[in-house]
Structure formats: structure tokens, C-alpha cells
Tab-separated table of C-alpha atoms in Angstrom:
chain	number	residue	atom	x	y	z
A	1492	MET	CA	-86.892	37.333	-126.574
A	1493	PRO	CA	-88.255	40.865	-127.734
A	1494	PRO	CA	-85.210	42.742	-129.148
A	1495	GLY	CA	-83.828	45.573	-126.643
A	1496	PRO	CA	-83.474	48.672	-126.807
A	1497	GLY	CA	-82.939	51.258	-129.417
A	1498	ARG	CA	-79.749	53.908	-130.169
A	1499	PRO	CA	-78.955	56.219	-127.429
A	1500	PRO	CA	-79.158	60.047	-128.031
A	1501	GLY	CA	-76.210	62.120	-128.057
A	1502	PRO	CA	-75.930	64.382	-124.792
A	1503	GLY	CA	-79.715	65.180	-123.308
A	1504	GLY	CA	-82.103	64.097	-125.624
A	1505	GLN	CA	-84.326	61.128	-127.263
A	1506	ASN	CA	-85.930	60.285	-129.850
A	1507	ALA	CA	-89.516	59.550	-130.191
A	1508	TYR	CA	-89.684	55.981	-131.205
A	1509	PRO	CA	-90.152	53.476	-128.516
A	1510	ASP	CA	-88.432	50.075	-128.754
A	1511	ALA	CA	-89.922	46.586	-128.648
A	1512	TRP	CA	-90.052	47.157	-124.802
A	1513	GLY	CA	-90.977	50.555	-124.255
A	1514	HIS	CA	-88.674	52.563	-123.957
A	1515	ASP	CA	-87.575	55.398	-125.741
A	1516	GLY	CA	-85.201	54.077	-128.660
A	1517	PHE	CA	-81.918	55.662	-129.636
A	1518	SER	CA	-81.442	57.515	-133.019
A	1519	GLY	CA	-79.785	55.164	-135.714
A	1520	SER	CA	-80.197	51.749	-136.672
A	1521	GLY	CA	-79.703	48.947	-133.665
A	1522	GLY	CA	-79.175	45.192	-133.924
A	1523	ALA	CA	-79.932	42.908	-130.661
A	1524	ALA	CA	-76.953	40.553	-130.218
A	1525	GLY	CA	-76.071	41.377	-126.441
A	1526	TYR	CA	-75.713	39.209	-123.709
A	1527	GLY	CA	-75.095	35.671	-125.203
A	1528	PRO	CA	-73.718	31.745	-124.805
A	1529	GLY	CA	-70.055	31.933	-125.231
A	1530	PHE	CA	-68.415	33.615	-128.362
A	1531	ALA	CA	-65.391	31.781	-129.775
A	1532	GLU	CA	-62.233	33.615	-129.421
A	1533	GLU	CA	-60.559	34.830	-133.141
A	1534	ALA	CA	-57.417	34.266	-133.536
A	1535	GLY	CA	-54.883	36.753	-131.395
A	1536	HIS	CA	-58.091	38.080	-129.709
A	1537	ASP	CA	-56.707	36.638	-126.192
A	1538	ASP	CA	-55.688	39.251	-124.559
A	1539	GLY	CA	-54.244	37.793	-121.911
A	1540	GLU	CA	-55.971	39.080	-118.848
A	1541	SER	CA	-57.584	36.742	-116.511
A	1542	ASP	CA	-61.563	36.057	-116.515
A	1543	TYR	CA	-64.073	37.960	-114.128
A	1544	HIS	CA	-63.967	37.652	-110.125
A	1545	ASP	CA	-66.265	37.578	-107.220
A	1546	GLY	CA	-65.593	39.140	-103.902
A	1547	PRO	CA	-65.463	42.982	-102.432
A	1548	ALA	CA	-63.584	45.436	-104.496
A	1549	PRO	CA	-63.375	49.347	-103.773
A	1550	SER	CA	-64.378	51.468	-106.530
A	1551	PRO	CA	-62.390	54.275	-108.321
A	1552	GLY	CA	-61.198	56.737	-105.424
A	1553	GLU	CA	-62.202	54.737	-102.418
A	1554	GLY	CA	-59.093	54.246	-100.763
A	1555	GLY	CA	-59.713	51.466	-98.745
A	1556	GLY	CA	-62.424	52.874	-97.072
A	1557	ARG	CA	-66.540	54.024	-97.553
A	1558	LYS	CA	-65.367	57.625	-98.480
A	1559	ALA	CA	-63.693	58.449	-101.230
A	1560	LYS	CA	-60.386	61.226	-101.273
A	1561	LYS	CA	-62.321	64.649	-101.836
A	1562	THR	CA	-60.742	66.090	-104.816
A	1563	GLY	CA	-62.451	69.306	-104.249
A	1564	LYS	CA	-65.977	68.590	-106.266
A	1565	ARG	CA	-68.368	69.783	-104.045
A	1566	PRO	CA	-70.536	67.082	-102.220
A	1567	GLY	CA	-74.403	66.966	-102.380
A	1568	LYS	CA	-76.873	67.581	-99.342
A	1569	GLN	CA	-76.384	65.187	-96.876
A	1570	ALA	CA	-78.411	62.359	-96.641
A	1571	LYS	CA	-81.487	61.754	-94.512
A	1572	ARG	CA	-80.982	58.826	-91.885
A	1573	ARG	CA	-84.320	56.996	-91.747
A	1574	GLY	CA	-85.141	54.398	-89.441
A	1575	GLY	CA	-86.190	54.832	-85.990
A	1576	ALA	CA	-85.268	53.234	-82.326
A	1577	GLY	CA	-87.030	50.788	-80.982
A	1578	LYS	CA	-90.491	51.546	-79.446
A	1579	PRO	CA	-90.712	52.566	-75.832
A	1580	PRO	CA	-91.559	50.334	-73.239
A	1581	ALA	CA	-95.453	50.362	-72.567
A	1582	PRO	CA	-96.212	52.288	-69.472
A	1583	GLY	CA	-95.176	50.387	-66.442
A	1584	ALA	CA	-92.955	48.379	-68.039
A	1585	GLY	CA	-90.511	48.428	-65.666
A	1586	ARG	CA	-92.856	48.178	-62.253
A	1587	PRO	CA	-93.196	44.758	-60.854
A	1588	LYS	CA	-96.362	43.657	-60.540
A	1589	GLY	CA	-96.620	43.499	-57.161
A	1590	ALA	CA	-94.168	43.839	-53.706
A	1591	PRO	CA	-93.819	40.773	-51.694
A	1592	GLY	CA	-95.932	40.947	-48.313
A	1593	GLY	CA	-93.682	42.148	-45.369
A	1594	LYS	CA	-90.993	43.622	-47.793
A	1595	GLY	CA	-90.488	47.910	-47.293
A	1596	PRO	CA	-90.335	50.100	-49.545
A	1597	LYS	CA	-87.140	50.280	-50.237
A	1598	LEU	CA	-86.652	46.943	-51.732
A	1599	TYR	CA	-89.502	47.672	-54.139
A	1600	PHE	CA	-88.380	50.741	-55.256
A	1601	GLY	CA	-84.665	49.032	-55.290
A	1602	ALA	CA	-86.584	46.369	-57.559
A	1603	ALA	CA	-88.022	48.832	-59.611
A	1604	ALA	CA	-85.139	50.466	-60.117
A	1605	VAL	CA	-82.357	47.758	-61.269
A	1606	LEU	CA	-85.203	46.545	-63.813
A	1607	GLY	CA	-85.282	50.078	-65.313
A	1608	LEU	CA	-82.136	49.986	-65.709
A	1609	VAL	CA	-82.191	46.539	-67.419
A	1610	VAL	CA	-84.645	47.685	-69.894
A	1611	LEU	CA	-82.772	51.437	-70.360
A	1612	LEU	CA	-79.701	48.889	-71.238
A	1613	GLY	CA	-81.820	47.333	-73.713
A	1614	LEU	CA	-83.187	50.163	-75.440
A	1615	GLY	CA	-79.769	50.968	-75.686
A	1616	ALA	CA	-78.714	48.115	-76.944
A	1617	VAL	CA	-81.330	48.853	-79.769
A	1618	PHE	CA	-80.435	51.967	-80.272
A	1619	VAL	CA	-76.509	50.937	-81.126
A	1620	LEU	CA	-77.571	48.112	-83.137
A	1621	ARG	CA	-80.094	49.631	-85.620
A	1622	GLY	CA	-78.021	52.624	-85.832
A	1623	ASP	CA	-75.526	50.710	-87.744
A	1624	ASP	CA	-77.118	47.546	-89.139
A	1625	ARG	CA	-77.585	47.253	-93.420
A	1626	PRO	CA	-79.557	45.897	-95.706
A	1627	GLU	CA	-78.556	42.020	-96.585
A	1628	ALA	CA	-77.876	41.591	-99.645
A	1629	GLY	CA	-80.755	39.432	-101.021
A	1630	GLY	CA	-83.094	41.292	-98.456
A	1631	GLY	CA	-86.653	42.908	-99.172
A	1632	GLY	CA	-87.110	46.211	-98.064
A	1633	ALA	CA	-89.357	48.191	-98.156
A	1634	ALA	CA	-89.559	51.714	-99.180
A	1635	GLY	CA	-87.882	53.906	-97.233
A	1636	THR	CA	-84.960	51.604	-96.677
A	1637	ARG	CA	-82.278	52.853	-94.023
A	1638	ILE	CA	-79.199	52.817	-96.203
A	1639	GLY	CA	-75.653	53.941	-95.339
A	1640	THR	CA	-72.902	56.959	-96.289
A	1641	PRO	CA	-71.463	57.361	-99.392
A	1642	ALA	CA	-68.641	58.119	-101.051
A	1643	GLU	CA	-68.631	62.178	-101.234
A	1644	THR	CA	-66.795	62.407	-104.480
A	1645	GLY	CA	-66.594	60.381	-107.644
A	1646	VAL	CA	-66.499	60.329	-111.556
A	1647	SER	CA	-69.411	61.047	-113.899
A	1648	PRO	CA	-69.980	60.311	-117.327
A	1649	ALA	CA	-69.584	63.132	-119.900
A	1650	SER	CA	-73.289	62.259	-120.797
A	1651	TYR	CA	-76.486	60.407	-119.933
A	1652	SER	CA	-79.943	59.411	-120.577
A	1653	SER	CA	-82.877	57.486	-119.056
A	1654	SER	CA	-86.013	56.133	-119.860
A	1655	ALA	CA	-88.842	55.313	-117.772
A	1656	SER	CA	-90.561	52.117	-117.205
A	1657	SER	CA	-93.274	50.327	-119.725
A	1658	ALA	CA	-96.257	48.244	-119.695
A	1659	ALA	CA	-93.945	45.939	-120.873
A	1660	TYR	CA	-92.660	45.467	-117.254
A	1661	SER	CA	-96.164	45.669	-115.132
A	1662	GLY	CA	-95.489	41.979	-114.207
A	1663	ILE	CA	-92.570	43.164	-112.161
A	1664	ALA	CA	-93.445	46.588	-111.694
A	1665	SER	CA	-92.880	46.494	-107.493
A	1666	ARG	CA	-91.162	44.068	-105.089
A	1667	LYS	CA	-94.222	42.471	-103.886
A	1668	ALA	CA	-95.194	40.742	-107.405
A	1669	ASP	CA	-91.046	39.835	-107.673
A	1670	PRO	CA	-90.380	39.167	-104.339
A	1671	ASP	CA	-87.292	37.335	-104.779
A	1672	PRO	CA	-83.552	38.545	-104.440
A	1673	LEU	CA	-81.392	38.981	-106.838
A	1674	THR	CA	-77.888	36.525	-107.016
A	1675	ILE	CA	-74.555	37.735	-108.858
A	1676	GLU	CA	-75.313	34.605	-110.675
A	1677	GLU	CA	-78.600	35.410	-111.546
A	1678	VAL	CA	-77.844	39.309	-112.896
A	1679	PHE	CA	-74.073	38.042	-114.394
A	1680	PRO	CA	-73.868	34.402	-115.483
A	1681	SER	CA	-71.908	32.719	-117.810
A	1682	ALA	CA	-73.950	33.728	-120.704
A	1683	ALA	CA	-73.294	37.157	-119.904
A	1684	ALA	CA	-69.403	36.803	-119.570
A	1685	LYS	CA	-69.102	38.912	-123.058
A	1686	VAL	CA	-70.881	41.373	-124.585
A	1687	ALA	CA	-70.655	41.695	-128.694
A	1688	VAL	CA	-71.386	44.624	-131.052
A	1689	PRO	CA	-73.702	43.499	-133.148
A	1690	ASP	CA	-71.787	43.904	-136.827
A	1691	GLY	CA	-68.510	44.703	-135.114
A	1692	ASP	CA	-65.273	43.162	-133.927
A	1693	VAL	CA	-65.261	44.756	-130.280
A	1694	ARG	CA	-66.299	42.161	-127.793
A	1695	VAL	CA	-65.929	43.550	-123.861
A	1696	ARG	CA	-65.245	40.380	-121.196
A	1697	LEU	CA	-66.485	40.610	-117.543
A	1698	ARG	CA	-63.764	41.281	-115.731
A	1699	ALA	CA	-65.241	41.716	-112.604
A	1700	LYS	CA	-68.491	41.475	-110.267
A	1701	ARG	CA	-70.388	42.787	-106.957
A	1702	LEU	CA	-73.266	42.592	-105.365
A	1703	ASP	CA	-73.884	44.688	-102.315
A	1704	GLY	CA	-76.697	44.746	-99.369
A	1705	ASP	CA	-76.292	48.319	-99.375
A	1706	CYS	CA	-76.713	50.714	-102.333
A	1707	ALA	CA	-74.879	53.105	-101.028
A	1708	ASP	CA	-71.578	50.945	-101.636
A	1709	ALA	CA	-72.958	51.371	-105.347
A	1710	VAL	CA	-72.805	55.580	-105.751
A	1711	TRP	CA	-71.071	58.595	-104.380
A	1712	GLY	CA	-73.151	61.837	-103.324
A	1713	ALA	CA	-75.582	62.567	-100.780
A	1714	THR	CA	-78.257	63.547	-103.086
A	1715	VAL	CA	-78.571	59.974	-104.956
A	1716	ALA	CA	-78.177	58.093	-101.977
A	1717	GLU	CA	-81.063	59.613	-100.199
A	1718	VAL	CA	-83.138	58.883	-103.531
A	1719	LEU	CA	-82.141	55.053	-103.590
A	1720	GLY	CA	-82.718	55.150	-99.740
A	1721	GLU	CA	-86.519	56.209	-100.265
A	1722	GLY	CA	-87.147	54.243	-103.132
A	1723	GLY	CA	-86.377	51.507	-101.066
A	1724	CYS	CA	-83.414	50.310	-102.746
A	1725	THR	CA	-81.753	46.592	-101.111
A	1726	GLN	CA	-79.330	45.350	-104.016
A	1727	ALA	CA	-76.888	46.664	-105.818
A	1728	ALA	CA	-75.338	44.218	-108.355
A	1729	ARG	CA	-72.335	45.956	-110.599
A	1730	GLY	CA	-70.274	44.736	-113.086
A	1731	ILE	CA	-67.061	45.811	-115.227
A	1732	TYR	CA	-66.121	44.515	-119.124
A	1733	SER	CA	-63.255	45.047	-121.525
A	1734	ASP	CA	-62.211	44.937	-124.721
A	1735	THR	CA	-58.275	45.570	-124.858
A	1736	ARG	CA	-57.682	44.555	-128.219
A	1737	ASN	CA	-59.938	47.009	-129.628
A	1738	GLY	CA	-59.981	49.779	-126.412
A	1739	TYR	CA	-63.685	49.824	-125.046
A	1740	GLY	CA	-64.935	49.258	-121.662
A	1741	LEU	CA	-68.406	48.627	-119.816
A	1742	ALA	CA	-70.245	48.820	-116.556
A	1743	VAL	CA	-73.095	47.709	-116.101
A	1744	ALA	CA	-75.450	48.501	-112.126
A	1745	VAL	CA	-78.785	46.786	-111.678
A	1746	PHE	CA	-80.286	48.190	-108.695
A	1747	ASN	CA	-83.108	47.098	-106.889
A	1748	LEU	CA	-86.169	49.810	-106.208
A	1749	SER	CA	-89.843	48.861	-104.721
A	1750	THR	CA	-91.829	49.866	-107.413
A	1751	SER	CA	-90.838	50.795	-111.042
A	1752	ALA	CA	-92.220	54.573	-109.497
A	1753	GLU	CA	-89.000	54.677	-108.132
A	1754	ALA	CA	-86.745	53.093	-110.696
A	1755	ASP	CA	-88.496	56.041	-112.478
A	1756	ARG	CA	-87.145	58.420	-109.968
A	1757	PHE	CA	-83.736	57.102	-109.637
A	1758	VAL	CA	-82.980	56.785	-113.049
A	1759	ALA	CA	-84.055	60.571	-113.924
A	1760	ALA	CA	-82.627	62.022	-110.804
A	1761	LEU	CA	-79.175	60.888	-112.227
A	1762	GLU	CA	-79.694	63.163	-114.579
A	1763	LYS	CA	-79.896	66.050	-112.365
A	1764	THR	CA	-77.065	64.876	-110.362
A	1765	ILE	CA	-74.146	64.019	-113.329
A	1766	GLY	CA	-71.309	65.529	-112.133
A	1767	GLY	CA	-72.093	66.030	-108.167
A	1768	GLY	CA	-73.277	62.388	-107.611
A	1769	PHE	CA	-73.766	59.308	-109.724
A	1770	VAL	CA	-73.049	55.247	-110.092
A	1771	ARG	CA	-69.739	54.090	-108.934
A	1772	PRO	CA	-67.977	51.706	-111.550
A	1773	LEU	CA	-66.916	48.958	-110.162
A	1774	GLU	CA	-63.030	48.620	-109.470
A	1775	ALA	CA	-60.674	46.227	-111.576
A	1776	PRO	CA	-56.891	46.196	-112.753
A	1777	ALA	CA	-55.470	48.407	-115.530
A	1778	PRO	CA	-56.466	49.275	-118.186
A	1779	LEU	CA	-59.825	49.449	-116.504
A	1780	ASP	CA	-58.221	51.136	-113.227
A	1781	GLY	CA	-59.167	54.380	-115.403
A	1782	PHE	CA	-62.496	54.398	-116.196
A	1783	GLY	CA	-64.555	57.007	-116.119
A	1784	ARG	CA	-61.881	59.528	-116.631
A	1785	GLY	CA	-62.233	60.824	-120.212
A	1786	PHE	CA	-65.035	60.391	-122.377
A	1787	GLY	CA	-68.021	58.478	-121.901
A	1788	MET	CA	-71.721	58.303	-122.415
A	1789	ALA	CA	-73.966	56.391	-119.210
A	1790	ARG	CA	-77.832	55.721	-120.102
A	1791	GLY	CA	-79.868	54.650	-117.270
A	1792	LEU	CA	-83.683	52.352	-117.968
A	1793	ALA	CA	-86.011	52.018	-115.340
A	1794	MET	CA	-87.631	48.528	-115.857
A	1795	GLY	CA	-90.404	46.864	-113.695
A	1796	HIS	CA	-89.229	48.160	-110.087
A	1797	PHE	CA	-85.105	47.810	-111.570
A	1798	ALA	CA	-82.850	50.244	-112.782
A	1799	VAL	CA	-80.177	49.204	-115.099
A	1800	VAL	CA	-77.649	52.041	-115.764
A	1801	THR	CA	-74.971	50.907	-118.438
A	1802	TRP	CA	-71.729	53.547	-119.095
A	1803	ALA	CA	-69.531	52.623	-122.170
A	1804	GLN	CA	-66.204	54.453	-122.715
A	1805	ARG	CA	-62.733	54.119	-124.332
A	1806	LEU	CA	-60.109	52.823	-122.426
A	1807	ASP	CA	-57.898	55.599	-123.436
A	1808	GLY	CA	-60.904	58.105	-122.528
A	1809	LYS	CA	-61.057	59.561	-125.949
A	1810	GLY	CA	-64.054	59.486	-128.337
A	1811	ASP	CA	-67.155	61.615	-128.458
A	1812	ALA	CA	-71.009	61.218	-128.623
A	1813	GLU	CA	-71.285	60.019	-132.798
A	1814	ASP	CA	-69.189	56.538	-131.818
A	1815	GLU	CA	-71.348	54.001	-132.874
A	1816	THR	CA	-69.544	51.421	-130.910
A	1817	LEU	CA	-70.133	53.494	-127.626
A	1818	LEU	CA	-73.786	53.997	-128.559
A	1819	SER	CA	-74.231	50.250	-129.232
A	1820	LEU	CA	-72.471	48.700	-125.883
A	1821	LEU	CA	-75.068	51.037	-123.886
A	1822	ILE	CA	-77.715	49.024	-125.783
A	1823	GLU	CA	-76.362	45.832	-125.921
A	1824	GLY	CA	-75.444	46.022	-121.769
A	1825	GLY	CA	-78.835	47.320	-120.881
A	1826	GLU	CA	-80.240	43.962	-121.708
A	1827	ASN	CA	-79.320	42.393	-118.613
A	1828	PRO	CA	-80.804	38.983	-118.480
A	1829	ALA	CA	-81.816	38.778	-114.603
A	1830	VAL	CA	-84.681	41.927	-115.520
A	1831	LEU	CA	-85.565	40.156	-119.018
A	1832	GLY	CA	-85.635	36.684	-117.563
A	1833	ARG	CA	-88.162	37.799	-115.217
A	1834	ALA	CA	-90.179	40.366	-117.293
A	1835	ALA	CA	-90.421	37.280	-119.670
A	1836	ARG	CA	-91.681	34.572	-117.093
A	1837	SER	CA	-94.302	37.204	-115.159
A	1838	ALA	CA	-95.837	37.668	-119.051
A	1839	ASP	CA	-96.455	33.361	-119.095
């Protein structure tokens, strides 16, 4: 497999050197240990925390419900509701084909009224069902997918940069060419249970993972959700890692959009919405319960019709843009095995 993306820039910039996968690189040298099959634990490295777990887990600030408690931040504009009601009945659909002989007009119009009521009740059911349905995890909706209402408030990293997709992902440039839905095991396999920093001691371990069929569950801010809905987002897979001995955390999110152009648009939009909308780190037990507070760096990569957003920070919230470990975690976390595997298979 080709080496992963290069190093991230400081806030607000990228250099001009593309990596082997065609993304703009980041300044500094880089290695690529990344996701890999199991790392033997060093003596004393076991922090005593349990490994990752599955299942629904609300994100920070959610408070058990869909919307997070307001913190005074100004929410983005309301997401547009998409999708329409069922098709109206054809002209005359509620009209009987013929009135039985010998029956008067009262019976004729009475039957028509009853049939019309049944049709209206049926249409009403369609309105209700369509107004509340959501794409299932693994669904293959098209652009303009209708998604739910995101949380109004949340946390954002101190800095963020993005890179558009490249020719290396041309084989998975659209969901039509790559229709199989993601699975949580594909995005976060056992081989990705740990992410290591090359030539360093930091190795973050997967603590929680989740796959949502409603992409609004994985973000906050109406504008961000609107971009995902217009981009046909049908799935959002998230995982969160930590190394409690060295004090680092990493959040990874993978979004399944309709085309590479929509993935480009989404990762670029996060540069404008930061502070007013972003990806929501998956909730996990302490010390990850404070993830997102303090200094953190994030990076968004469009990789074919997928968008991969990584977010790294120190567990104590300290640090700055010169922290080499944060930069390395962003790079290694962005080399998601599901996306890279699909790109490699499409090139065969």
C-alpha cells in the first residue's frame, strides 16, 4: 500500500508537495506506521482501560438527546428539509368505475366519499412516515439525502485544514462505482485497534466506535448537516482512541457521500463552519470525556466519495501547532483501512 498523506500544516495552510496518494502534504518529515496488526504492549504500558466497545453512545454535550444543551454559541442556519410527500393519486383515482344499476346517486357519491377518505388517510400515512424516516446504516441513498436535525452546539478544534480528493481515488470517485455500504468492522477492524506514531512511544488504542445511518448524528451545526444532506451522505462511522500513559487522544470519522466532488465540498466547508459547526467526537469514558476542550488540531481528507476527518489533541487540552505527535496522529489516523482498501481494489 502506498504511504499515507504527509504532515499537516500549522493553522491555515498547506504546502505544495503532494503525498503518494495525491493529497497536499504537510510540512515536516513523515513516516507511515499507521493502522497495523497488533502492537505488543511494552512493560507498564497497559493503562488498565477496557478496549473499545460498540453500540449507541451520545456525543459530548448531547445530554442523552439529539440536541446538545445550548452554550450560547450561535447556531448555523437551519438545514433545508429535503424529500417530498408521496405522489398524489391520478385524476379520478377515488372515483368508482361505474355505479351499479338501480342504485341511486346517494349511494354513488357515498361510495366515492368513503374511497376518497381512504386515499387521504393513505396519503397522510405517507406524509408521516416520510417525514420521520431516516436512511439505515448501510443504505445507499443518492445526492440530496434527507437527514435529521443536528445538535445546535458542540466543540471545535483550534485549527483545521483540508485536502481534495486525487486521481489515486478515481476508482471510488462515486458511490455508483463503489456501492457496498461500509460496516463498522471494515472501518475499524481489529488491525486498527491501535494507531502508532512512527519513531515514537505514543500508541493510541481504540476505546469506542459507532456507525450511524443518519449523518446528522455525527456533526453539530445546521450548515454542516445541510452540506452532508445535499452531498447524499448515508453513513458516518466514528471511532475515538487514547494513550493514557502519554496523554494523547485521537478521533476519526468517515463519511459516505455520493461523489468525490461532494466529499471535496464537505471537507472544505468545515474550514468555514469551524466554531459554528463541526464533526462531533464520539463519547467515551474518562479521560476522553473532555475531548474537544482545549487545543486540538483536525484535518479533513476527501478520498474518492468518502471524507475522512481526524482530530488529535493532548488529553490535558494543552499543546500547540508545533507538537509533532499531534501532527503525526493526524496523518496516521487519516489512513483509514476501509477507504484505502477499496481504493486499492478498484485499481486492480
